[in-house]
Amino acid sequence: MGSYLVISVRFHDGRYHGAGEWPPSPARLFQALMAGAALSGPESLRVFRDALTWLERKEAPTIAAAPVIHGQRVTYWVPNNDDYPDGDPRLIGEVREKKIVHPVLFDQNIAQRYVWAIGTEPSDEEAASLIADLADRLFQFGRGVDMAWAWAEIL
């Protein structure tokens, strides 16, 4: 039987504000891992590049997630920073964009788990080990308000 890479993610407050999906897709996890890798600058990204490419090419993981209930839908009006009237940033108050947020609520004590089969090559083990190290750098998952942390194991 082969080995597995298991990344477990916990959210700070049992809410997820990502648009339209639960559990968060593997692509969102990949983005969060990339953000964590970038914390130490471009050199850090170079260290993890091959491992991230390895993960990106893997089949979709098996995902285990907490059951959810849908929270209240809330509408915010936020600045559209790409559309200053007449190019004048002092007029930003005149430009607003509707943003609807519909969080899901869940037990924050239940970790979300993403499980990949590693493979049998030595390079697979090395890549999985680097991804496991990278999981420790995860600090948010989804939108910026979705603070989270992760850890990984090779089983």
PDB file of C-alpha atoms in Angstrom:
ATOM      1  CA  MET A   1       0.000   0.000   0.000  1.00  0.00           C
ATOM      2  CA  GLY A   2       1.297   3.480  -0.877  1.00  0.00           C
ATOM      3  CA  SER A   3       1.718   6.585   1.205  1.00  0.00           C
ATOM      4  CA  TYR A   4      -0.670   9.514   1.450  1.00  0.00           C
ATOM      5  CA  LEU A   5      -0.233  13.243   1.949  1.00  0.00           C
ATOM      6  CA  VAL A   6      -2.904  14.548   4.320  1.00  0.00           C
ATOM      7  CA  ILE A   7      -3.303  18.309   4.740  1.00  0.00           C
ATOM      8  CA  SER A   8      -5.600  19.316   7.593  1.00  0.00           C
ATOM      9  CA  VAL A   9      -6.991  22.852   7.781  1.00  0.00           C
ATOM     10  CA  ARG A  10      -8.783  24.520  10.671  1.00  0.00           C
ATOM     11  CA  PHE A  11     -10.510  27.859  10.553  1.00  0.00           C
ATOM     12  CA  HIS A  12     -10.176  30.364  13.344  1.00  0.00           C
ATOM     13  CA  ASP A  13     -13.874  30.995  13.889  1.00  0.00           C
ATOM     14  CA  GLY A  14     -15.954  28.302  12.179  1.00  0.00           C
ATOM     15  CA  ARG A  15     -16.988  30.478   9.234  1.00  0.00           C
ATOM     16  CA  TYR A  16     -16.055  30.390   5.579  1.00  0.00           C
ATOM     17  CA  HIS A  17     -16.806  33.303   3.257  1.00  0.00           C
ATOM     18  CA  GLY A  18     -15.528  31.860  -0.030  1.00  0.00           C
ATOM     19  CA  ALA A  19     -17.958  32.328  -2.891  1.00  0.00           C
ATOM     20  CA  GLY A  20     -20.272  29.453  -3.711  1.00  0.00           C
ATOM     21  CA  GLU A  21     -18.464  26.358  -2.546  1.00  0.00           C
ATOM     22  CA  TRP A  22     -18.145  24.036   0.396  1.00  0.00           C
ATOM     23  CA  PRO A  23     -15.829  22.432   1.049  1.00  0.00           C
ATOM     24  CA  PRO A  24     -13.222  24.792  -0.385  1.00  0.00           C
ATOM     25  CA  SER A  25     -11.815  23.408  -3.620  1.00  0.00           C
ATOM     26  CA  PRO A  26      -8.287  22.027  -3.923  1.00  0.00           C
ATOM     27  CA  ALA A  27      -7.533  25.115  -6.051  1.00  0.00           C
ATOM     28  CA  ARG A  28      -8.290  27.338  -3.043  1.00  0.00           C
ATOM     29  CA  LEU A  29      -5.974  25.223  -0.902  1.00  0.00           C
ATOM     30  CA  PHE A  30      -3.290  25.564  -3.578  1.00  0.00           C
ATOM     31  CA  GLN A  31      -3.727  29.375  -3.527  1.00  0.00           C
ATOM     32  CA  ALA A  32      -3.423  29.414   0.259  1.00  0.00           C
ATOM     33  CA  LEU A  33      -0.257  27.303   0.090  1.00  0.00           C
ATOM     34  CA  MET A  34       1.176  29.688  -2.530  1.00  0.00           C
ATOM     35  CA  ALA A  35       0.405  32.677  -0.297  1.00  0.00           C
ATOM     36  CA  GLY A  36       2.176  30.953   2.583  1.00  0.00           C
ATOM     37  CA  ALA A  37       5.183  30.195   0.388  1.00  0.00           C
ATOM     38  CA  ALA A  38       5.377  33.844  -0.654  1.00  0.00           C
ATOM     39  CA  LEU A  39       5.606  35.070   2.950  1.00  0.00           C
ATOM     40  CA  SER A  40       9.378  34.774   2.858  1.00  0.00           C
ATOM     41  CA  GLY A  41       9.780  36.358  -0.565  1.00  0.00           C
ATOM     42  CA  PRO A  42      10.627  35.140  -4.066  1.00  0.00           C
ATOM     43  CA  GLU A  43      13.470  32.872  -2.946  1.00  0.00           C
ATOM     44  CA  SER A  44      11.030  30.865  -0.846  1.00  0.00           C
ATOM     45  CA  LEU A  45       8.788  30.378  -3.880  1.00  0.00           C
ATOM     46  CA  ARG A  46      11.746  28.982  -5.809  1.00  0.00           C
ATOM     47  CA  VAL A  47      12.372  26.424  -3.046  1.00  0.00           C
ATOM     48  CA  PHE A  48       8.784  25.162  -3.239  1.00  0.00           C
ATOM     49  CA  ARG A  49       8.200  25.529  -7.005  1.00  0.00           C
ATOM     50  CA  ASP A  50       8.822  21.903  -7.998  1.00  0.00           C
ATOM     51  CA  ALA A  51       6.773  20.571  -5.093  1.00  0.00           C
ATOM     52  CA  LEU A  52       3.870  22.896  -5.946  1.00  0.00           C
ATOM     53  CA  THR A  53       4.058  21.798  -9.580  1.00  0.00           C
ATOM     54  CA  TRP A  54       3.971  18.181  -8.389  1.00  0.00           C
ATOM     55  CA  LEU A  55       0.860  18.884  -6.293  1.00  0.00           C
ATOM     56  CA  GLU A  56      -0.809  20.772  -9.127  1.00  0.00           C
ATOM     57  CA  ARG A  57      -0.444  17.728 -11.401  1.00  0.00           C
ATOM     58  CA  LYS A  58      -1.900  15.232  -8.927  1.00  0.00           C
ATOM     59  CA  GLU A  59      -5.399  13.818  -9.279  1.00  0.00           C
ATOM     60  CA  ALA A  60      -8.020  15.639  -7.215  1.00  0.00           C
ATOM     61  CA  PRO A  61      -7.730  14.763  -3.519  1.00  0.00           C
ATOM     62  CA  THR A  62     -10.290  13.055  -1.364  1.00  0.00           C
ATOM     63  CA  ILE A  63     -11.828  15.745   0.843  1.00  0.00           C
ATOM     64  CA  ALA A  64     -13.394  15.312   4.281  1.00  0.00           C
ATOM     65  CA  ALA A  65     -15.191  18.373   5.613  1.00  0.00           C
ATOM     66  CA  ALA A  66     -17.463  19.350   8.455  1.00  0.00           C
ATOM     67  CA  PRO A  67     -21.199  19.598   7.799  1.00  0.00           C
ATOM     68  CA  VAL A  68     -22.349  23.197   7.384  1.00  0.00           C
ATOM     69  CA  ILE A  69     -25.340  25.452   7.713  1.00  0.00           C
ATOM     70  CA  HIS A  70     -25.677  28.585   5.636  1.00  0.00           C
ATOM     71  CA  GLY A  71     -25.358  31.870   7.462  1.00  0.00           C
ATOM     72  CA  GLN A  72     -27.202  35.073   6.711  1.00  0.00           C
ATOM     73  CA  ARG A  73     -26.624  36.633   3.296  1.00  0.00           C
ATOM     74  CA  VAL A  74     -25.138  40.126   3.686  1.00  0.00           C
ATOM     75  CA  THR A  75     -24.684  42.846   1.058  1.00  0.00           C
ATOM     76  CA  TYR A  76     -21.703  45.177   1.230  1.00  0.00           C
ATOM     77  CA  TRP A  77     -20.948  48.156  -0.967  1.00  0.00           C
ATOM     78  CA  VAL A  78     -17.223  48.363  -1.567  1.00  0.00           C
ATOM     79  CA  PRO A  79     -15.003  50.662  -3.646  1.00  0.00           C
ATOM     80  CA  ASN A  80     -14.238  49.523  -7.162  1.00  0.00           C
ATOM     81  CA  ASN A  81     -10.571  50.487  -7.124  1.00  0.00           C
ATOM     82  CA  ASP A  82     -10.191  49.908 -10.855  1.00  0.00           C
ATOM     83  CA  ASP A  83     -12.722  52.555 -11.795  1.00  0.00           C
ATOM     84  CA  TYR A  84     -11.880  55.988 -10.385  1.00  0.00           C
ATOM     85  CA  PRO A  85     -14.194  58.601 -11.930  1.00  0.00           C
ATOM     86  CA  ASP A  86     -12.130  60.499 -14.479  1.00  0.00           C
ATOM     87  CA  GLY A  87      -9.008  58.882 -12.999  1.00  0.00           C
ATOM     88  CA  ASP A  88      -9.287  61.008  -9.843  1.00  0.00           C
ATOM     89  CA  PRO A  89      -8.839  58.930  -6.645  1.00  0.00           C
ATOM     90  CA  ARG A  90     -10.469  61.712  -4.580  1.00  0.00           C
ATOM     91  CA  LEU A  91     -13.786  60.778  -6.199  1.00  0.00           C
ATOM     92  CA  ILE A  92     -13.638  57.150  -5.085  1.00  0.00           C
ATOM     93  CA  GLY A  93     -16.671  57.725  -2.852  1.00  0.00           C
ATOM     94  CA  GLU A  94     -18.782  57.947  -5.993  1.00  0.00           C
ATOM     95  CA  VAL A  95     -17.834  54.482  -7.187  1.00  0.00           C
ATOM     96  CA  ARG A  96     -19.234  51.522  -5.282  1.00  0.00           C
ATOM     97  CA  GLU A  97     -19.741  47.919  -6.224  1.00  0.00           C
ATOM     98  CA  LYS A  98     -22.238  45.507  -4.689  1.00  0.00           C
ATOM     99  CA  LYS A  99     -20.661  42.491  -2.981  1.00  0.00           C
ATOM    100  CA  ILE A 100     -22.870  39.740  -1.559  1.00  0.00           C
ATOM    101  CA  VAL A 101     -21.376  37.481   1.100  1.00  0.00           C
ATOM    102  CA  HIS A 102     -23.106  34.255   2.143  1.00  0.00           C
ATOM    103  CA  PRO A 103     -20.910  32.496   4.715  1.00  0.00           C
ATOM    104  CA  VAL A 104     -21.199  28.891   5.758  1.00  0.00           C
ATOM    105  CA  LEU A 105     -20.985  28.028   9.451  1.00  0.00           C
ATOM    106  CA  PHE A 106     -19.488  24.861  10.907  1.00  0.00           C
ATOM    107  CA  ASP A 107     -17.847  23.389  13.984  1.00  0.00           C
ATOM    108  CA  GLN A 108     -14.429  25.045  14.146  1.00  0.00           C
ATOM    109  CA  ASN A 109     -13.049  22.050  16.033  1.00  0.00           C
ATOM    110  CA  ILE A 110     -13.398  19.804  12.982  1.00  0.00           C
ATOM    111  CA  ALA A 111     -10.490  20.047  10.553  1.00  0.00           C
ATOM    112  CA  GLN A 112     -11.047  19.932   6.793  1.00  0.00           C
ATOM    113  CA  ARG A 113      -8.833  17.221   5.299  1.00  0.00           C
ATOM    114  CA  TYR A 114      -7.374  16.890   1.809  1.00  0.00           C
ATOM    115  CA  VAL A 115      -5.803  13.511   1.005  1.00  0.00           C
ATOM    116  CA  TRP A 116      -3.587  12.695  -1.986  1.00  0.00           C
ATOM    117  CA  ALA A 117      -1.933   9.396  -2.880  1.00  0.00           C
ATOM    118  CA  ILE A 118       1.767  10.224  -3.041  1.00  0.00           C
ATOM    119  CA  GLY A 119       3.234   7.793  -5.555  1.00  0.00           C
ATOM    120  CA  THR A 120       6.203   5.469  -5.426  1.00  0.00           C
ATOM    121  CA  GLU A 121       9.088   7.508  -6.812  1.00  0.00           C
ATOM    122  CA  PRO A 122      11.641   9.044  -4.414  1.00  0.00           C
ATOM    123  CA  SER A 123      10.857  12.429  -5.976  1.00  0.00           C
ATOM    124  CA  ASP A 124       7.198  11.955  -4.935  1.00  0.00           C
ATOM    125  CA  GLU A 125       8.208  11.520  -1.282  1.00  0.00           C
ATOM    126  CA  GLU A 126      10.469  14.573  -1.483  1.00  0.00           C
ATOM    127  CA  ALA A 127       7.736  16.743  -3.028  1.00  0.00           C
ATOM    128  CA  ALA A 128       5.167  15.560  -0.474  1.00  0.00           C
ATOM    129  CA  SER A 129       7.585  16.366   2.345  1.00  0.00           C
ATOM    130  CA  LEU A 130       8.078  19.914   1.033  1.00  0.00           C
ATOM    131  CA  ILE A 131       4.313  20.406   0.722  1.00  0.00           C
ATOM    132  CA  ALA A 132       3.947  19.158   4.303  1.00  0.00           C
ATOM    133  CA  ASP A 133       6.466  21.809   5.405  1.00  0.00           C
ATOM    134  CA  LEU A 134       4.616  24.419   3.380  1.00  0.00           C
ATOM    135  CA  ALA A 135       1.302  23.632   5.089  1.00  0.00           C
ATOM    136  CA  ASP A 136       2.736  25.089   8.308  1.00  0.00           C
ATOM    137  CA  ARG A 137       2.831  28.514   6.600  1.00  0.00           C
ATOM    138  CA  LEU A 138      -0.865  28.631   5.707  1.00  0.00           C
ATOM    139  CA  PHE A 139      -2.521  31.605   7.405  1.00  0.00           C
ATOM    140  CA  GLN A 140      -5.791  32.152   5.546  1.00  0.00           C
ATOM    141  CA  PHE A 141      -8.008  30.039   3.350  1.00  0.00           C
ATOM    142  CA  GLY A 142     -10.591  31.589   1.049  1.00  0.00           C
ATOM    143  CA  ARG A 143     -11.124  35.304   1.481  1.00  0.00           C
ATOM    144  CA  GLY A 144      -8.839  37.447   3.599  1.00  0.00           C
ATOM    145  CA  VAL A 145     -11.258  37.271   6.536  1.00  0.00           C
ATOM    146  CA  ASP A 146     -11.044  33.471   6.632  1.00  0.00           C
ATOM    147  CA  MET A 147      -8.096  33.056   8.968  1.00  0.00           C
ATOM    148  CA  ALA A 148      -6.919  29.472   9.163  1.00  0.00           C
ATOM    149  CA  TRP A 149      -3.956  27.273   9.924  1.00  0.00           C
ATOM    150  CA  ALA A 150      -2.879  23.916   8.578  1.00  0.00           C
ATOM    151  CA  TRP A 151      -0.604  20.985   9.214  1.00  0.00           C
ATOM    152  CA  ALA A 152       0.287  18.013   7.082  1.00  0.00           C
ATOM    153  CA  GLU A 153       1.223  14.394   7.620  1.00  0.00           C
ATOM    154  CA  ILE A 154       2.561  11.676   5.406  1.00  0.00           C
ATOM    155  CA  LEU A 155       0.797   8.434   6.289  1.00  0.00           C
TER     156      LEU A 155
END
